[in-house]
Short mmCIF file of C-alpha atoms in Angstrom, two decimals:
data_model
loop_
_atom_site.label_atom_id
_atom_site.label_comp_id
_atom_site.label_asym_id
_atom_site.label_seq_id
_atom_site.Cartn_x
_atom_site.Cartn_y
_atom_site.Cartn_z
CA UNK A 1 -29.55 24.84 11.66
CA UNK A 2 -27.00 22.46 10.14
CA UNK A 3 -26.13 19.87 12.57
CA UNK A 4 -24.43 16.63 11.11
CA UNK A 5 -23.82 15.15 14.67
CA UNK A 6 -26.08 12.17 15.21
CA UNK A 7 -26.65 10.60 18.70
CA UNK A 8 -25.64 7.07 18.30
CA UNK A 9 -23.81 4.54 15.95
CA UNK A 10 -27.09 2.79 15.42
CA UNK A 11 -28.67 6.10 14.13
CA UNK A 12 -25.84 6.59 11.88
CA UNK A 13 -25.56 3.50 10.08
CA UNK A 14 -29.46 2.37 10.13
CA UNK A 15 -30.04 3.14 6.70
CA UNK A 16 -27.37 0.77 4.89
CA UNK A 17 -29.26 -1.34 2.77
CA UNK A 18 -28.50 -4.77 1.34
CA UNK A 19 -26.38 -4.70 -1.77
CA UNK A 20 -25.04 -1.37 -0.86
CA UNK A 21 -21.39 -0.38 -1.91
CA UNK A 22 -19.57 0.70 1.20
CA UNK A 23 -16.27 2.31 1.25
CA UNK A 24 -14.53 1.70 4.60
CA UNK A 25 -11.34 3.76 5.45
CA UNK A 26 -7.96 2.62 6.97
CA UNK A 27 -4.78 1.21 6.03
CA UNK A 28 -4.62 -2.00 8.22
CA UNK A 29 -5.98 -0.69 11.64
CA UNK A 30 -4.75 2.74 11.17
CA UNK A 31 -7.92 4.68 10.35
CA UNK A 32 -10.39 1.79 10.49
CA UNK A 33 -13.70 2.74 11.81
CA UNK A 34 -14.00 -0.47 13.84
CA UNK A 35 -17.11 0.91 15.98
CA UNK A 36 -19.03 1.91 12.99
CA UNK A 37 -18.40 -1.57 11.19
CA UNK A 38 -19.26 -3.37 14.46
CA UNK A 39 -22.64 -1.61 14.37
CA UNK A 40 -22.92 -2.56 10.87
CA UNK A 41 -22.51 -6.09 11.97
CA UNK A 42 -25.32 -5.63 14.58
CA UNK A 43 -27.45 -3.94 11.62
CA UNK A 44 -27.18 -6.95 9.50
CA UNK A 45 -27.15 -5.58 6.00
CA UNK A 46 -25.76 -8.08 3.72
CA UNK A 47 -24.68 -8.71 -0.06
CA UNK A 48 -22.30 -5.64 0.45
CA UNK A 49 -19.45 -4.76 -1.78
CA UNK A 50 -16.91 -3.15 0.24
CA UNK A 51 -13.92 -0.77 -1.00
CA UNK A 52 -11.21 -0.90 1.50
CA UNK A 53 -7.53 -1.24 1.05
CA UNK A 54 -7.26 -4.54 3.16
CA UNK A 55 -9.52 -7.26 4.39
CA UNK A 56 -8.94 -6.84 8.11
CA UNK A 57 -7.28 -8.89 10.66
CA UNK A 58 -8.15 -11.46 13.31
CA UNK A 59 -11.92 -11.69 13.84
CA UNK A 60 -12.93 -8.13 14.59
CA UNK A 61 -13.67 -4.93 12.61
CA UNK A 62 -13.97 -5.80 8.55
CA UNK A 63 -12.44 -9.26 9.09
CA UNK A 64 -15.75 -9.73 11.47
CA UNK A 65 -17.96 -8.13 8.88
CA UNK A 66 -16.53 -10.55 6.15
CA UNK A 67 -16.88 -13.65 8.61
CA UNK A 68 -20.43 -12.60 9.28
CA UNK A 69 -21.30 -13.23 5.51
CA UNK A 70 -22.03 -9.60 5.03
CA UNK A 71 -19.94 -9.08 2.11
CA UNK A 72 -20.34 -10.41 -1.33
CA UNK A 73 -17.39 -8.61 -2.96
CA UNK A 74 -14.19 -6.93 -1.92
CA UNK A 75 -12.41 -4.11 -4.21
CA UNK A 76 -8.95 -3.78 -2.51
CA UNK A 77 -5.27 -3.72 -3.15
CA UNK A 78 -3.89 -5.96 -0.29
CA UNK A 79 -6.11 -8.67 0.76
CA UNK A 80 -3.68 -10.53 2.83
CA UNK A 81 -1.65 -9.66 5.85
CA UNK A 82 0.15 -11.19 8.93
CA UNK A 83 -3.07 -11.62 10.90
CA UNK A 84 -5.87 -11.93 8.12
CA UNK A 85 -7.36 -15.45 8.23
CA UNK A 86 -11.06 -14.86 7.43
CA UNK A 87 -10.67 -13.45 3.82
CA UNK A 88 -8.37 -15.94 2.66
CA UNK A 89 -10.64 -18.91 3.60
CA UNK A 90 -13.68 -17.59 2.20
CA UNK A 91 -11.72 -16.87 -1.02
CA UNK A 92 -10.46 -20.14 -1.40
CA UNK A 93 -13.79 -21.84 -0.84
CA UNK A 94 -15.20 -19.41 -3.78
CA UNK A 95 -17.42 -17.64 -1.24
CA UNK A 96 -16.26 -14.06 -1.66
CA UNK A 97 -15.50 -12.13 -4.92
CA UNK A 98 -12.31 -10.15 -5.20
CA UNK A 99 -11.42 -6.98 -7.42
CA UNK A 100 -7.73 -6.67 -6.91
CA UNK A 101 -6.55 -3.08 -7.87
CA UNK A 102 -3.18 -1.49 -7.49
CA UNK A 103 -3.18 0.88 -4.55
CA UNK A 104 -2.67 4.06 -6.25
CA UNK A 105 -5.19 3.09 -9.00
CA UNK A 106 -7.71 2.32 -5.98
CA UNK A 107 -6.99 5.75 -4.60
CA UNK A 108 -7.41 7.56 -7.77
CA UNK A 109 -10.53 5.66 -8.62
CA UNK A 110 -12.06 6.65 -5.29
CA UNK A 111 -10.81 10.34 -5.81
CA UNK A 112 -12.18 10.49 -9.49
CA UNK A 113 -15.77 9.18 -8.26
CA UNK A 114 -15.72 11.76 -5.74
CA UNK A 115 -14.55 14.58 -8.25
CA UNK A 116 -17.20 13.83 -11.00
CA UNK A 117 -14.51 12.06 -13.25
CA UNK A 118 -16.08 8.83 -14.84
CA UNK A 119 -12.58 7.45 -16.13
CA UNK A 120 -8.88 8.21 -16.29
CA UNK A 121 -5.65 6.68 -17.73
CA UNK A 122 -2.96 5.75 -15.47
CA UNK A 123 0.45 4.00 -16.35
CA UNK A 124 0.05 1.56 -13.26
CA UNK A 125 -0.62 -2.23 -14.18
CA UNK A 126 0.39 -1.66 -17.91
CA UNK A 127 1.77 -5.13 -19.43
CA UNK A 128 0.39 -6.90 -16.38
CA UNK A 129 -2.47 -9.29 -15.60
CA UNK A 130 -4.30 -6.73 -13.66
CA UNK A 131 -4.72 -4.55 -17.17
CA UNK A 132 -5.91 -7.77 -19.10
CA UNK A 133 -9.34 -6.91 -20.78
CA UNK A 134 -8.81 -3.14 -20.14
CA UNK A 135 -8.82 -0.25 -22.82
CA UNK A 136 -5.32 1.19 -23.21
CA UNK A 137 -4.25 4.28 -25.15
CA UNK A 138 -0.76 5.50 -25.94
CA UNK A 139 0.01 9.24 -24.85
CA UNK A 140 3.35 10.71 -25.67
CA UNK A 141 4.70 7.34 -26.67
CA UNK A 142 3.86 5.65 -23.18
CA UNK A 143 1.00 3.31 -22.60
CA UNK A 144 -1.79 3.84 -20.21
CA UNK A 145 -4.71 1.82 -18.87
CA UNK A 146 -8.41 3.22 -18.67
CA UNK A 147 -9.67 2.94 -15.15
CA UNK A 148 -13.20 4.05 -13.88
CA UNK A 149 -14.05 6.23 -11.00
CA UNK A 150 -15.83 4.44 -8.06
CA UNK A 151 -18.81 5.82 -6.10
CA UNK A 152 -20.25 4.30 -3.21
CA UNK A 153 -23.57 4.24 -1.43
CA UNK A 154 -21.74 4.82 2.15
CA UNK A 155 -18.43 5.81 3.34
CA UNK A 156 -17.64 4.81 6.96
CA UNK A 157 -14.57 6.83 8.00
CA UNK A 158 -12.59 7.41 11.15
CA UNK A 159 -11.17 10.87 12.06
CA UNK A 160 -9.73 12.69 14.93
CA UNK A 161 -11.84 15.88 15.01
CA UNK A 162 -15.00 17.08 13.68
CA UNK A 163 -17.37 19.86 14.02
CA UNK A 164 -21.14 19.88 13.40
CA UNK A 165 -20.65 21.12 9.73
CA UNK A 166 -18.49 17.98 9.16
CA UNK A 167 -15.23 19.48 8.96
CA UNK A 168 -12.66 16.97 9.72
CA UNK A 169 -9.12 16.76 10.98
CA UNK A 170 -7.24 13.20 11.08
CA UNK A 171 -4.41 11.81 12.97
CA UNK A 172 -1.14 11.04 11.59
CA UNK A 173 -1.11 7.90 8.88
CA UNK A 174 -4.67 7.24 9.99
CA UNK A 175 -5.79 9.83 7.47
CA UNK A 176 -4.82 7.46 4.16
CA UNK A 177 -8.26 6.86 2.49
CA UNK A 178 -10.45 8.95 4.78
CA UNK A 179 -10.49 12.08 2.84
CA UNK A 180 -11.11 10.72 -0.51
CA UNK A 181 -13.84 8.34 0.72
CA UNK A 182 -15.56 11.17 2.07
CA UNK A 183 -16.02 12.75 -1.30
CA UNK A 184 -16.92 9.46 -3.13
CA UNK A 185 -20.11 8.46 -1.25
CA UNK A 186 -23.82 9.42 -1.23
CA UNK A 187 -23.85 9.37 2.58
CA UNK A 188 -20.47 9.62 4.36
CA UNK A 189 -20.73 8.50 7.87
CA UNK A 190 -17.69 9.70 10.20
CA UNK A 191 -16.83 8.54 13.79
CA UNK A 192 -14.76 11.30 15.46
CA UNK A 193 -12.58 10.94 18.50
CA UNK A 194 -13.73 14.55 19.49
CA UNK A 195 -16.42 16.95 18.37
CA UNK A 196 -15.49 20.58 18.66
CA UNK A 197 -17.49 23.90 18.40
CA UNK A 198 -17.85 25.80 15.07
CA UNK A 199 -14.51 27.89 14.48
CA UNK A 200 -12.43 25.64 16.87
CA UNK A 201 -10.66 24.14 13.83
CA UNK A 202 -8.56 26.80 12.05
CA UNK A 203 -10.04 27.05 8.54
CA UNK A 204 -6.58 26.89 7.05
CA UNK A 205 -5.89 23.39 8.27
CA UNK A 206 -9.39 21.60 7.77
CA UNK A 207 -8.43 18.24 5.82
CA UNK A 208 -12.12 17.40 4.85
CA UNK A 209 -14.44 20.38 4.07
CA UNK A 210 -17.73 19.59 5.63
CA UNK A 211 -19.81 19.43 2.39
CA UNK A 212 -18.24 15.90 1.82
CA UNK A 213 -19.62 14.64 5.17
CA UNK A 214 -23.38 13.81 5.92
CA UNK A 215 -23.08 12.20 9.53
CA UNK A 216 -20.72 12.57 12.51
CA UNK A 217 -20.88 10.36 15.39
CA UNK A 218 -18.76 10.79 18.58
CA UNK A 219 -16.61 7.72 19.54
CA UNK A 220 -14.31 9.07 22.21
CA UNK A 221 -12.14 6.40 22.88
CA UNK A 222 -12.04 3.86 19.77
CA UNK A 223 -10.81 0.46 20.09
CA UNK A 224 -7.13 -0.75 19.28
CA UNK A 225 -7.65 -3.04 16.60
CA UNK A 226 -4.30 -4.67 17.16
CA UNK A 227 -4.90 -5.23 20.77
CA UNK A 228 -8.17 -7.04 19.92
CA UNK A 229 -6.44 -9.19 17.53
CA UNK A 230 -3.72 -10.11 20.02
CA UNK A 231 -6.34 -11.08 22.55
CA UNK A 232 -8.07 -13.31 19.93
CA UNK A 233 -11.29 -11.30 20.39
CA UNK A 234 -14.14 -11.77 18.27
CA UNK A 235 -17.03 -9.80 17.17
CA UNK A 236 -19.94 -10.08 18.00
CA UNK A 237 -18.30 -10.41 21.63
CA UNK B 1 25.00 -23.72 -3.30
CA UNK B 2 23.42 -21.39 -0.99
CA UNK B 3 26.24 -21.92 1.78
CA UNK B 4 28.89 -21.06 -0.82
CA UNK B 5 27.24 -17.62 -1.46
CA UNK B 6 27.10 -16.97 2.33
CA UNK B 7 30.78 -17.46 2.36
CA UNK B 8 31.67 -15.38 -0.48
CA UNK B 9 29.28 -12.36 -1.17
CA UNK B 10 28.10 -9.57 0.80
CA UNK B 11 25.88 -9.69 3.82
CA UNK B 12 22.40 -8.13 2.91
CA UNK B 13 23.21 -5.22 5.36
CA UNK B 14 26.34 -4.58 3.25
CA UNK B 15 24.35 -4.59 0.18
CA UNK B 16 21.90 -2.04 1.75
CA UNK B 17 24.77 0.05 2.46
CA UNK B 18 25.86 -0.25 -1.21
CA UNK B 19 22.22 1.09 -2.03
CA UNK B 20 22.41 4.03 0.29
CA UNK B 21 25.66 5.18 -1.16
CA UNK B 22 24.06 5.47 -4.49
CA UNK B 23 21.32 7.73 -3.35
CA UNK B 24 22.26 11.38 -3.48
CA UNK B 25 21.85 14.08 -0.95
CA UNK B 26 18.28 15.58 -1.18
CA UNK B 27 16.57 12.65 -2.54
CA UNK B 28 13.03 11.57 -1.92
CA UNK B 29 13.02 7.98 -1.61
CA UNK B 30 10.35 5.13 -1.17
CA UNK B 31 11.55 1.61 0.40
CA UNK B 32 9.71 -1.34 -0.10
CA UNK B 33 8.66 -3.77 2.66
CA UNK B 34 11.37 -6.27 4.21
CA UNK B 35 15.25 -6.08 2.89
CA UNK B 36 14.73 -2.63 1.27
CA UNK B 37 14.11 -1.13 4.70
CA UNK B 38 17.53 -1.91 5.80
CA UNK B 39 18.75 0.92 3.59
CA UNK B 40 17.48 3.77 5.73
CA UNK B 41 20.15 2.67 8.49
CA UNK B 42 23.04 3.49 6.10
CA UNK B 43 22.59 7.02 4.88
CA UNK B 44 26.07 8.31 4.47
CA UNK B 45 27.22 11.32 6.97
CA UNK B 46 26.46 14.69 5.53
CA UNK B 47 23.42 13.44 3.41
CA UNK B 48 19.92 14.37 3.90
CA UNK B 49 17.24 11.83 2.45
CA UNK B 50 13.62 12.09 2.85
CA UNK B 51 11.53 8.82 3.23
CA UNK B 52 8.21 8.39 1.61
CA UNK B 53 5.80 5.89 2.71
CA UNK B 54 2.91 5.56 0.52
CA UNK B 55 0.16 5.20 3.27
CA UNK B 56 0.83 8.99 3.68
CA UNK B 57 3.84 10.25 5.37
CA UNK B 58 6.62 12.15 3.77
CA UNK B 59 9.69 12.23 6.47
CA UNK B 60 9.37 8.88 7.98
CA UNK B 61 11.79 8.26 10.77
CA UNK B 62 13.13 5.08 12.57
CA UNK B 63 11.29 2.71 14.63
CA UNK B 64 9.79 4.22 17.88
CA UNK B 65 11.26 3.28 21.38
CA UNK B 66 9.41 0.44 23.15
CA UNK B 67 6.32 1.87 24.69
CA UNK B 68 6.16 4.90 22.23
CA UNK B 69 4.40 3.11 19.45
CA UNK B 70 1.46 4.60 18.04
CA UNK B 71 -0.93 2.45 15.91
CA UNK B 72 -1.90 5.51 13.86
CA UNK B 73 1.57 6.09 12.80
CA UNK B 74 2.96 3.23 10.55
CA UNK B 75 4.59 2.46 7.51
CA UNK B 76 3.35 0.63 4.30
CA UNK B 77 4.56 -2.69 5.89
CA UNK B 78 2.11 -1.65 8.71
CA UNK B 79 5.09 -1.33 11.19
CA UNK B 80 5.19 1.13 13.83
CA UNK B 81 7.39 4.09 12.77
CA UNK B 82 8.20 7.80 13.81
CA UNK B 83 7.93 11.10 11.93
CA UNK B 84 11.10 13.26 11.69
CA UNK B 85 10.79 17.09 12.24
CA UNK B 86 9.67 18.54 9.02
CA UNK B 87 7.37 15.55 8.00
CA UNK B 88 3.92 15.89 6.62
CA UNK B 89 0.82 13.71 6.41
CA UNK B 90 -1.62 13.55 3.28
CA UNK B 91 -3.98 11.25 1.89
CA UNK B 92 -3.76 8.23 -0.26
CA UNK B 93 -4.60 10.19 -3.58
CA UNK B 94 -1.99 12.75 -2.93
CA UNK B 95 0.51 10.05 -1.99
CA UNK B 96 -0.05 8.15 -5.24
CA UNK B 97 0.26 11.78 -7.12
CA UNK B 98 3.77 11.93 -5.61
CA UNK B 99 4.48 8.48 -7.06
CA UNK B 100 2.99 8.36 -10.51
CA UNK B 101 3.57 12.20 -10.78
CA UNK B 102 7.37 11.46 -10.74
CA UNK B 103 8.00 13.34 -7.82
CA UNK B 104 9.84 10.41 -5.88
CA UNK B 105 13.58 10.14 -7.05
CA UNK B 106 14.22 6.44 -5.95
CA UNK B 107 12.26 3.41 -5.08
CA UNK B 108 14.08 0.36 -3.68
CA UNK B 109 12.10 -2.93 -4.08
CA UNK B 110 12.51 -6.47 -3.55
CA UNK B 111 11.99 -9.10 -6.38
CA UNK B 112 11.05 -12.64 -6.98
CA UNK B 113 12.27 -12.46 -10.63
CA UNK B 114 14.15 -9.91 -12.94
CA UNK B 115 14.56 -10.22 -16.49
CA UNK B 116 17.41 -9.12 -18.68
CA UNK B 117 15.48 -6.46 -20.11
CA UNK B 118 14.44 -5.14 -16.79
CA UNK B 119 11.05 -6.65 -16.27
CA UNK B 120 10.24 -7.02 -12.63
CA UNK B 121 7.98 -9.70 -11.09
CA UNK B 122 7.44 -8.94 -7.31
CA UNK B 123 3.83 -9.26 -6.26
CA UNK B 124 2.67 -12.86 -7.20
CA UNK B 125 4.13 -16.23 -7.96
CA UNK B 126 0.79 -16.97 -9.92
CA UNK B 127 0.01 -20.25 -7.80
CA UNK B 128 -3.47 -20.72 -7.99
CA UNK B 129 -3.71 -21.02 -4.19
CA UNK B 130 -1.85 -17.95 -3.52
CA UNK B 131 -4.09 -14.78 -2.60
CA UNK B 132 -3.26 -12.13 -5.05
CA UNK B 133 -2.05 -9.03 -3.35
CA UNK B 134 -0.36 -6.08 -5.19
CA UNK B 135 -0.40 -3.17 -2.92
CA UNK B 136 1.56 -0.04 -4.25
CA UNK B 137 4.15 -1.98 -6.43
CA UNK B 138 2.68 -1.25 -9.91
CA UNK B 139 2.15 2.41 -9.15
CA UNK B 140 5.80 2.87 -7.78
CA UNK B 141 7.49 1.20 -10.86
CA UNK B 142 5.43 3.07 -13.20
CA UNK B 143 6.16 6.42 -11.52
CA UNK B 144 9.35 6.77 -9.58
CA UNK B 145 12.39 8.04 -11.59
CA UNK B 146 14.81 5.49 -10.39
CA UNK B 147 14.05 1.83 -9.68
CA UNK B 148 16.42 -0.07 -7.57
CA UNK B 149 16.19 -3.97 -6.77
CA UNK B 150 17.67 -5.40 -3.84
CA UNK B 151 17.63 -9.02 -3.53
CA UNK B 152 19.24 -12.31 -2.64
CA UNK B 153 20.87 -13.39 -6.17
CA UNK B 154 19.31 -16.60 -6.02
CA UNK B 155 16.02 -18.12 -4.62
CA UNK B 156 16.10 -19.93 -1.35
CA UNK B 157 16.54 -23.20 -3.56
CA UNK B 158 19.44 -21.78 -5.37
CA UNK B 159 17.51 -21.12 -8.60
CA UNK B 160 18.36 -17.77 -10.57
CA UNK B 161 16.32 -14.94 -10.01
CA UNK B 162 17.89 -12.91 -12.88
CA UNK B 163 16.58 -14.58 -15.76
CA UNK B 164 15.97 -14.48 -19.56
CA UNK B 165 12.11 -13.81 -18.98
CA UNK B 166 10.02 -13.64 -16.03
CA UNK B 167 7.60 -16.65 -15.54
CA UNK B 168 5.65 -15.04 -12.57
CA UNK B 169 2.94 -12.12 -13.46
CA UNK B 170 4.84 -9.06 -14.10
CA UNK B 171 4.65 -5.99 -11.92
CA UNK B 172 5.95 -3.80 -14.71
CA UNK B 173 7.91 -4.15 -17.90
CA UNK B 174 11.41 -2.64 -18.47
CA UNK B 175 11.35 -0.86 -15.37
CA UNK B 176 14.39 -1.79 -13.26
CA UNK B 177 17.57 0.31 -13.55
CA UNK B 178 19.98 -1.47 -11.20
CA UNK B 179 20.03 -4.86 -9.18
CA UNK B 180 21.94 -5.05 -5.84
CA UNK B 181 22.49 -8.76 -4.78
CA UNK B 182 24.64 -10.50 -2.28
CA UNK B 183 27.12 -11.30 -5.27
CA UNK B 184 27.04 -8.23 -7.52
CA UNK B 185 25.68 -4.95 -8.67
CA UNK B 186 24.42 -5.12 -12.10
CA UNK B 187 23.01 -2.22 -14.40
CA UNK B 188 20.02 -2.79 -16.57
CA UNK B 189 21.14 -1.07 -19.91
CA UNK B 190 19.83 -0.77 -23.17
CA UNK B 191 22.78 -2.92 -24.16
CA UNK B 192 21.77 -5.70 -21.68
CA UNK B 193 22.77 -6.52 -18.12
CA UNK B 194 26.10 -4.71 -17.10
CA UNK B 195 28.00 -5.97 -14.15
CA UNK B 196 28.99 -2.78 -12.31
CA UNK B 197 30.83 -4.27 -9.12
CA UNK B 198 31.42 -7.90 -7.94
CA UNK B 199 31.15 -8.99 -4.21
CA UNK B 200 34.53 -9.78 -2.54
CA UNK B 201 35.38 -13.58 -3.91
CA UNK B 202 33.07 -13.51 -6.70
CA UNK B 203 34.45 -14.09 -10.39
CA UNK B 204 32.48 -12.87 -13.34
CA UNK B 205 32.17 -16.54 -14.23
CA UNK B 206 30.95 -17.49 -10.75
CA UNK B 207 28.20 -14.75 -11.18
CA UNK B 208 27.09 -15.86 -14.56
CA UNK B 209 26.72 -19.37 -13.46
CA UNK B 210 24.31 -18.05 -10.83
CA UNK B 211 22.44 -16.00 -13.41
CA UNK B 212 20.27 -17.27 -16.27
CA UNK B 213 20.14 -14.07 -17.97
CA UNK B 214 23.55 -13.15 -19.88
CA UNK B 215 25.76 -10.59 -18.16
CA UNK B 216 28.19 -8.32 -19.72
CA UNK B 217 31.47 -7.22 -18.15
CA UNK B 218 31.97 -3.32 -17.54
#
């Protein structure tokens, strides 16, 4: 019998090891698996390389993971935002590495990693500092930059609905990086707002096929990150 | 200097209206964060324009009513938005396939600097203390068919933004098609920067005095 549903957040993330590459879904707070991240803070794995579009807000979620000195390097497209305080400070002090990637290149590198494509050419970043030192090639008279696929040891993803096979549905713009990050990790760990019986999700509308998911944990009422930030909450509580 | 321009040029919402007039019925459009967002408020009567936001929504509607905000329904600027009837959601790789694959017709972006051959710098001033952040700008300018820039004509300190060569790190080379500022609308052509329309009270000579790059009359 296949049952990817695990009983607890702790069980879901307990094998994340020091030095792991971890993808974390979300665009700002939308789609950020805050409960899985907080459990990873409790768990304590360090020297992580984190792939995520942003670097978190306030002192909760991804920002708290960074503040707890568990992240050695961030691979992202937009490491600052209105409420991001933690990353800028560590970056200025030289305490965290940054690999800055154009957002579409980041998405395609993750997709390629998941799809067995080691590298690809893209027009984004040609003639800019972000293409410096990278191989370029001309196709049909236009210049392109070689970018490499990314694979992760673990992906932490938030979704709306899951079944025990790991088939997933998302909610609105919280989908963002979730489906491609599910594809690109050796172990994909998903927190789902609801878990339904097999067959309850119409096969025609499954967004992430279960083959890309290894573990599902039920988090029925995930925290609202912007509220926690507005209240200046800090994790660990 | 800045006060002068406030008196004689267009207000930025009038500039946004000019941009909206140049976007044809049926276009798929991506609006950058900030001033470009104003454009959505001025779609002329009878035209249907579909807004793409790169975080995964085609058919973005206006901001929600107070109390109706959904933290999982946001735009690329992480502001609350709505989805129009007929909208669809998709993941990031699909979203940027729409962008790089040439499926989006118009992109309206802000600018720090624009050069006379259409180079755009809008993501970093290159200062060592600044946290570099690029987002989707480089993908947008690489893939969208028409790139419009909307911006104040000069910086807050009155320095020209339209210059011979960008000093800030580039977002892309030879990418801008048209520039809309509070003083004028300017086309980037193979023949250089051609002034398409002057704002009320602005003369060509005055515009040139606020522009480092050489301008041409239409």
